[in-house]
JSON list of C-alpha atoms in Angstrom, two decimals:
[
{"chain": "A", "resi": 1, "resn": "UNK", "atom": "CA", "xyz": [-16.99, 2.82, 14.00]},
{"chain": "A", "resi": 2, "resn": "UNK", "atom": "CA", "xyz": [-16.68, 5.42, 11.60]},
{"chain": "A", "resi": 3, "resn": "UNK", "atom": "CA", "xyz": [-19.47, 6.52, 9.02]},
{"chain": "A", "resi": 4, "resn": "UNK", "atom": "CA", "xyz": [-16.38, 5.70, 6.17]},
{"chain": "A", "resi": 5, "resn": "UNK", "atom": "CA", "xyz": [-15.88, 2.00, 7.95]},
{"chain": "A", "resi": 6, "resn": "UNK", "atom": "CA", "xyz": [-19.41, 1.01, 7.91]},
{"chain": "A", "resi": 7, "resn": "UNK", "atom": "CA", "xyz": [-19.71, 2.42, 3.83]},
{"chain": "A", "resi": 8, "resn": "UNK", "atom": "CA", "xyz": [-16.25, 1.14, 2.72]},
{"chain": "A", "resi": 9, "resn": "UNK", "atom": "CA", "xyz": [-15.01, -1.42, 5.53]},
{"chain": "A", "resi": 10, "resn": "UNK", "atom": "CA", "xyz": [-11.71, -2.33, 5.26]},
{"chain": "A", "resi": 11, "resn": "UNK", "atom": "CA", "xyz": [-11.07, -1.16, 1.75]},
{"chain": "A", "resi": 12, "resn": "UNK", "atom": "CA", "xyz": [-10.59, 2.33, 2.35]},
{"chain": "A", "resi": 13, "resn": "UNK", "atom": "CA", "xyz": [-7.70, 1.88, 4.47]},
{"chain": "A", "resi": 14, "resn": "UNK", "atom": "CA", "xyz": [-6.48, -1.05, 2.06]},
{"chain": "A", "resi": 15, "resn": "UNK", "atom": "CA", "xyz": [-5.98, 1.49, -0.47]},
{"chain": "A", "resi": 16, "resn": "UNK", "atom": "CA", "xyz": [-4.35, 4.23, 0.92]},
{"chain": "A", "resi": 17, "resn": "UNK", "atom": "CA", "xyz": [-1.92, 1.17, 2.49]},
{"chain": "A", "resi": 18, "resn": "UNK", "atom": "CA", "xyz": [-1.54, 0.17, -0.98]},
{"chain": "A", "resi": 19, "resn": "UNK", "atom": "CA", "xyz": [-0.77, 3.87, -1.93]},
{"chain": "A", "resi": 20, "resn": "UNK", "atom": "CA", "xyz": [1.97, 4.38, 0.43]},
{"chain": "A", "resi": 21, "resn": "UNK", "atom": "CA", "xyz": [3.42, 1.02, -0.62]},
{"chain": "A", "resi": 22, "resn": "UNK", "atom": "CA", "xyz": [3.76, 2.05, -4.28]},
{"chain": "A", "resi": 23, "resn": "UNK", "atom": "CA", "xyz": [5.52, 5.35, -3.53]},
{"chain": "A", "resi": 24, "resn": "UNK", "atom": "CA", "xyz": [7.87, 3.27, -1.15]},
{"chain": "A", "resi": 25, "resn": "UNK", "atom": "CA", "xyz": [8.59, 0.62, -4.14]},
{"chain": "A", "resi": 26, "resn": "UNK", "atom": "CA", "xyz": [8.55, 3.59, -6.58]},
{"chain": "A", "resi": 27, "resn": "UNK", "atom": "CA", "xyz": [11.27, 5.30, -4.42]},
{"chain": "A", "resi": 28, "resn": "UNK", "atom": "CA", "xyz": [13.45, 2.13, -4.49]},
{"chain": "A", "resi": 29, "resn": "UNK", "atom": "CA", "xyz": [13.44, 1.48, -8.11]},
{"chain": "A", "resi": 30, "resn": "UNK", "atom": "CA", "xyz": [14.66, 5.50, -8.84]},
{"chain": "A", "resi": 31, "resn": "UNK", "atom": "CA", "xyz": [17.48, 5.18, -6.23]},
{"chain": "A", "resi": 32, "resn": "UNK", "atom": "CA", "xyz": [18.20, 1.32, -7.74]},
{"chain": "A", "resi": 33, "resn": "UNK", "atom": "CA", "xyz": [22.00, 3.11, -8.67]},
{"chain": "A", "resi": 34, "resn": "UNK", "atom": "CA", "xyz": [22.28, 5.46, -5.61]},
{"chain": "A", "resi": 35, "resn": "UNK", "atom": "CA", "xyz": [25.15, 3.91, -4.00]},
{"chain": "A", "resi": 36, "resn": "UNK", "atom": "CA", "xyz": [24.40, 2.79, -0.55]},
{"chain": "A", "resi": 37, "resn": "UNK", "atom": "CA", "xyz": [20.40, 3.84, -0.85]},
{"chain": "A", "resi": 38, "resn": "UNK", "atom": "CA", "xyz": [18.59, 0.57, 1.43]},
{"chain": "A", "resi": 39, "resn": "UNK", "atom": "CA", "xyz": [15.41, -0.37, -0.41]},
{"chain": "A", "resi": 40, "resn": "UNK", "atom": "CA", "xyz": [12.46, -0.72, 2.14]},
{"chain": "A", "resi": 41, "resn": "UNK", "atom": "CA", "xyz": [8.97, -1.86, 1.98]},
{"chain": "A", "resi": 42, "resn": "UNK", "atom": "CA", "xyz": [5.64, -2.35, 4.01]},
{"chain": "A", "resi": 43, "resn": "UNK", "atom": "CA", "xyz": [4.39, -5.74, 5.84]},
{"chain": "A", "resi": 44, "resn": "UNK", "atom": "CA", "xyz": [1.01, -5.04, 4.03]},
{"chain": "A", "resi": 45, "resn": "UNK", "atom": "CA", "xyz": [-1.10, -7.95, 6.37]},
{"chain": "A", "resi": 46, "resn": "UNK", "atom": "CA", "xyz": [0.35, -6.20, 9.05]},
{"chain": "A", "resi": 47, "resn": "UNK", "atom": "CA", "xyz": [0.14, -2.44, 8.69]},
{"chain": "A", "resi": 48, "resn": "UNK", "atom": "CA", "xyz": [-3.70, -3.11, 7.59]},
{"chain": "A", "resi": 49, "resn": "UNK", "atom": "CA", "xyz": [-4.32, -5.28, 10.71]},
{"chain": "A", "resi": 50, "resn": "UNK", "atom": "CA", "xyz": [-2.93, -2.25, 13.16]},
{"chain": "A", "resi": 51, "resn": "UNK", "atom": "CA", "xyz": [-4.69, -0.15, 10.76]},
{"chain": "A", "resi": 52, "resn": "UNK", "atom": "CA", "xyz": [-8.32, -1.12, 11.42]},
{"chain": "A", "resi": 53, "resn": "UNK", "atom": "CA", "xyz": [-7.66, -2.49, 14.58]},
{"chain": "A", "resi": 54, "resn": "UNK", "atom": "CA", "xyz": [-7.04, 1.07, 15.72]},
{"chain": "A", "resi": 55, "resn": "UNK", "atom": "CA", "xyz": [-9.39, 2.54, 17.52]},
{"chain": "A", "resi": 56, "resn": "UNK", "atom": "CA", "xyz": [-9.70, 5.77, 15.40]},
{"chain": "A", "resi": 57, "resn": "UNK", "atom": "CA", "xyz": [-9.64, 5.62, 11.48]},
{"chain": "A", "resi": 58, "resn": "UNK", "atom": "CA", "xyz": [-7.64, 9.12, 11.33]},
{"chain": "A", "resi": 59, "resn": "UNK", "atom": "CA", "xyz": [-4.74, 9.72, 8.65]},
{"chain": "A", "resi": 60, "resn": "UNK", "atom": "CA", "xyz": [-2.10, 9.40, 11.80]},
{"chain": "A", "resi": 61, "resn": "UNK", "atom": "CA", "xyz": [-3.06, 5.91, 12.73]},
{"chain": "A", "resi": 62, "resn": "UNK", "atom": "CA", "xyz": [-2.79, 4.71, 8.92]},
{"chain": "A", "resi": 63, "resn": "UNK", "atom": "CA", "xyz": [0.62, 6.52, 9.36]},
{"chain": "A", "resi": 64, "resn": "UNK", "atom": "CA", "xyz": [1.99, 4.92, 12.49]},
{"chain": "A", "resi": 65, "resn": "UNK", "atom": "CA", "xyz": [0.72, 1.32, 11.05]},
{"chain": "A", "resi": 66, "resn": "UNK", "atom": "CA", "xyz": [3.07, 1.83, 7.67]},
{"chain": "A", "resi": 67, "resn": "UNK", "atom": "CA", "xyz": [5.86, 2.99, 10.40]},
{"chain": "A", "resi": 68, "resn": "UNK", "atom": "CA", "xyz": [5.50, 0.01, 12.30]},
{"chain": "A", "resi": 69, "resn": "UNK", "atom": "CA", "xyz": [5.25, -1.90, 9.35]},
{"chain": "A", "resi": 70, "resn": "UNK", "atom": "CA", "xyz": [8.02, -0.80, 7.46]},
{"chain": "A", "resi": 71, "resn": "UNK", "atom": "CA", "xyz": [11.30, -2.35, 7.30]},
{"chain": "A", "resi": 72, "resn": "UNK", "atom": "CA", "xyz": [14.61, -2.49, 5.13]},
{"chain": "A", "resi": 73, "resn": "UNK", "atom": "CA", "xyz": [15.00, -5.32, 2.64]},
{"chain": "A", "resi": 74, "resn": "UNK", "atom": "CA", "xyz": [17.34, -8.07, 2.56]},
{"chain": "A", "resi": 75, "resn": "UNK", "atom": "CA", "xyz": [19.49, -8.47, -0.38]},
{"chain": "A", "resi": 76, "resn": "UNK", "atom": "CA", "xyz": [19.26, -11.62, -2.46]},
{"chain": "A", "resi": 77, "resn": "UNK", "atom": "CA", "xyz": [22.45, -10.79, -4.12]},
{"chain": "A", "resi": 78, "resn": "UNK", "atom": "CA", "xyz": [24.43, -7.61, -2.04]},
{"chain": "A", "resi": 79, "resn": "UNK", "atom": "CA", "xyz": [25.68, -5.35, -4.24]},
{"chain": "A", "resi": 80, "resn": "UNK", "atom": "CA", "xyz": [29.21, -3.97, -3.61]},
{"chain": "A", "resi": 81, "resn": "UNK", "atom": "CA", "xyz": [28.69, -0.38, -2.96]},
{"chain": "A", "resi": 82, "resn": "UNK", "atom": "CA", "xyz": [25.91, -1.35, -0.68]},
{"chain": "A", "resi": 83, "resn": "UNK", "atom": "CA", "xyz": [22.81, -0.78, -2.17]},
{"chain": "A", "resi": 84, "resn": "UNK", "atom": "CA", "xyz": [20.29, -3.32, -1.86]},
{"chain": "A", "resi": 85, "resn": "UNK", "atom": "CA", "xyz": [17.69, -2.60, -4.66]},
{"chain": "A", "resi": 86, "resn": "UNK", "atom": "CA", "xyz": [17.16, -5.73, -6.50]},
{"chain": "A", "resi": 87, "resn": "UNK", "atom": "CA", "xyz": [15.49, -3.88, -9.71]},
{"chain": "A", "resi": 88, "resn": "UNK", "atom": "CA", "xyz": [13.85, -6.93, -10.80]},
{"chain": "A", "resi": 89, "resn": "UNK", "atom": "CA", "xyz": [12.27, -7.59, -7.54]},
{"chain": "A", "resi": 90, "resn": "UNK", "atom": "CA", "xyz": [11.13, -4.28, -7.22]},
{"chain": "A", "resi": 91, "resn": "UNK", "atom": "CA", "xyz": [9.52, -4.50, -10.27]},
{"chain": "A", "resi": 92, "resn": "UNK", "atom": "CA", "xyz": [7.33, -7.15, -9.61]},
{"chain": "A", "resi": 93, "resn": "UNK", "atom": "CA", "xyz": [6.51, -6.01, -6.15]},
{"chain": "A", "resi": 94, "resn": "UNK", "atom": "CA", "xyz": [5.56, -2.97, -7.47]},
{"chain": "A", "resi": 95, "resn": "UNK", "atom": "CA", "xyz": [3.10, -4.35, -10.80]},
{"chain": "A", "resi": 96, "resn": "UNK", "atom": "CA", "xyz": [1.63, -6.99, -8.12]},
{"chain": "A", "resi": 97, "resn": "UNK", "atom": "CA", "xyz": [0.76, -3.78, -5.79]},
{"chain": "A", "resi": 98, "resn": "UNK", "atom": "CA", "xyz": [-0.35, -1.85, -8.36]},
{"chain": "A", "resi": 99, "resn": "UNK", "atom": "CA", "xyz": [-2.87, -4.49, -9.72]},
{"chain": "A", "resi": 100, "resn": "UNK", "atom": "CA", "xyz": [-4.23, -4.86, -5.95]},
{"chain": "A", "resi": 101, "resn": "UNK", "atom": "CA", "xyz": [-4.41, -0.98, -5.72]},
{"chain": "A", "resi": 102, "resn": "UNK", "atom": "CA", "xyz": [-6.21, -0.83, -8.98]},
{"chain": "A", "resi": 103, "resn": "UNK", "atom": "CA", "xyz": [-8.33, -4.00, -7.42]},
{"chain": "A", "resi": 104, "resn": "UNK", "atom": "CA", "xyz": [-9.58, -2.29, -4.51]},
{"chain": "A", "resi": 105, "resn": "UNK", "atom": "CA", "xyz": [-10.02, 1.02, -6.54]},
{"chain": "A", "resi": 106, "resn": "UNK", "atom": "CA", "xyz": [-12.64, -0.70, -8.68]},
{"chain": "A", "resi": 107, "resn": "UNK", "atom": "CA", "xyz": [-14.32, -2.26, -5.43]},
{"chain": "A", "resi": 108, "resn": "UNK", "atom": "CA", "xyz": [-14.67, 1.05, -4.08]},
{"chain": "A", "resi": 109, "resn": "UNK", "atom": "CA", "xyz": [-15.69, 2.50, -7.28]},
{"chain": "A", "resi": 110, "resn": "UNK", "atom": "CA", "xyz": [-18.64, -0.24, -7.23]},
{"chain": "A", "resi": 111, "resn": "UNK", "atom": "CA", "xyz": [-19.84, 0.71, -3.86]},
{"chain": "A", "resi": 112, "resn": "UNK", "atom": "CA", "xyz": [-19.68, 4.41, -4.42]},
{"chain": "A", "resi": 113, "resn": "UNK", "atom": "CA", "xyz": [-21.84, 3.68, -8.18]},
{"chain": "A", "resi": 114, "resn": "UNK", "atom": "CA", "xyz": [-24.31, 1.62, -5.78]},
{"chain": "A", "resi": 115, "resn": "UNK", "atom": "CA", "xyz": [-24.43, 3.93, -3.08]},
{"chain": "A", "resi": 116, "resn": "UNK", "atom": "CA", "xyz": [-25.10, 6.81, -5.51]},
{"chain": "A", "resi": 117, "resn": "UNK", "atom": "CA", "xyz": [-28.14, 5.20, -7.16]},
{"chain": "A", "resi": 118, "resn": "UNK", "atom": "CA", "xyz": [-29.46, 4.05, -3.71]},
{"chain": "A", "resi": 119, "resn": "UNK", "atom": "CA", "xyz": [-29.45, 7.93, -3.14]},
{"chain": "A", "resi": 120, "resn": "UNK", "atom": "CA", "xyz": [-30.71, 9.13, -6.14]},
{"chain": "A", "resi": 121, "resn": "UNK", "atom": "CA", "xyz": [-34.17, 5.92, -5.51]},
{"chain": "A", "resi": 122, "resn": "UNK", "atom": "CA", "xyz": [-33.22, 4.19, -8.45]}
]
């Protein structure tokens, strides 16, 4: 276990997960007219469970988790020049990620304040 596990557990990773998976969504919703673009996304439960069940906590295991975890999206309604952005849907995955990102941010903002005082003896 890692000296950033032990201080941060499972948030650390959490958040860079989360990170990745806003780019992703972000990247969907400015290609929402590129004909044929495929929207993807990130099986969050499962990239963080291969994440910290990894034995190593190094940037390329967070990588190869979103890899394995990533996968196109189906269509509720298929478009006819095959792109399969649904902007609304993208839009809400995206403000329901972001308020978990911004979630664990504050966590980990809370630990770092509380570690800092612990340092400083007060």
């Amino acid at each position: 276990m890692s000296l950033e596990d032990s201080l941060f557990g499972i948030h650390g990773k959490a958040l860079a997960l989360r990170s990745q998976r806003l780019s992703l969504l972000a990247s969907n919703i400015a290609n929402a007219s590129t004909p044929g673009y495929k929207a993807r996304d990130i099986d969050f439960d499962a990239a963080l469970k291969e994440a910290t069940s990894a034995a190593n906590g190094s940037a390329a295991s967070l990588s190869k988790a979103v890899d394995d975890s990533m996968g196109y999206r189906v269509p509720l309604q298929p478009s006819l020049d095959g792109n399969t952005v649904e902007l609304s849907t993208e839009q809400t995955l995206f403000a329901e990620n972001a308020v978990k990102y911004r979630t664990t941010l504050s966590f980990l903002e809370g630990r770092l304040n509380t570690i800092t005082r612990a340092l400083k003896g007060e």
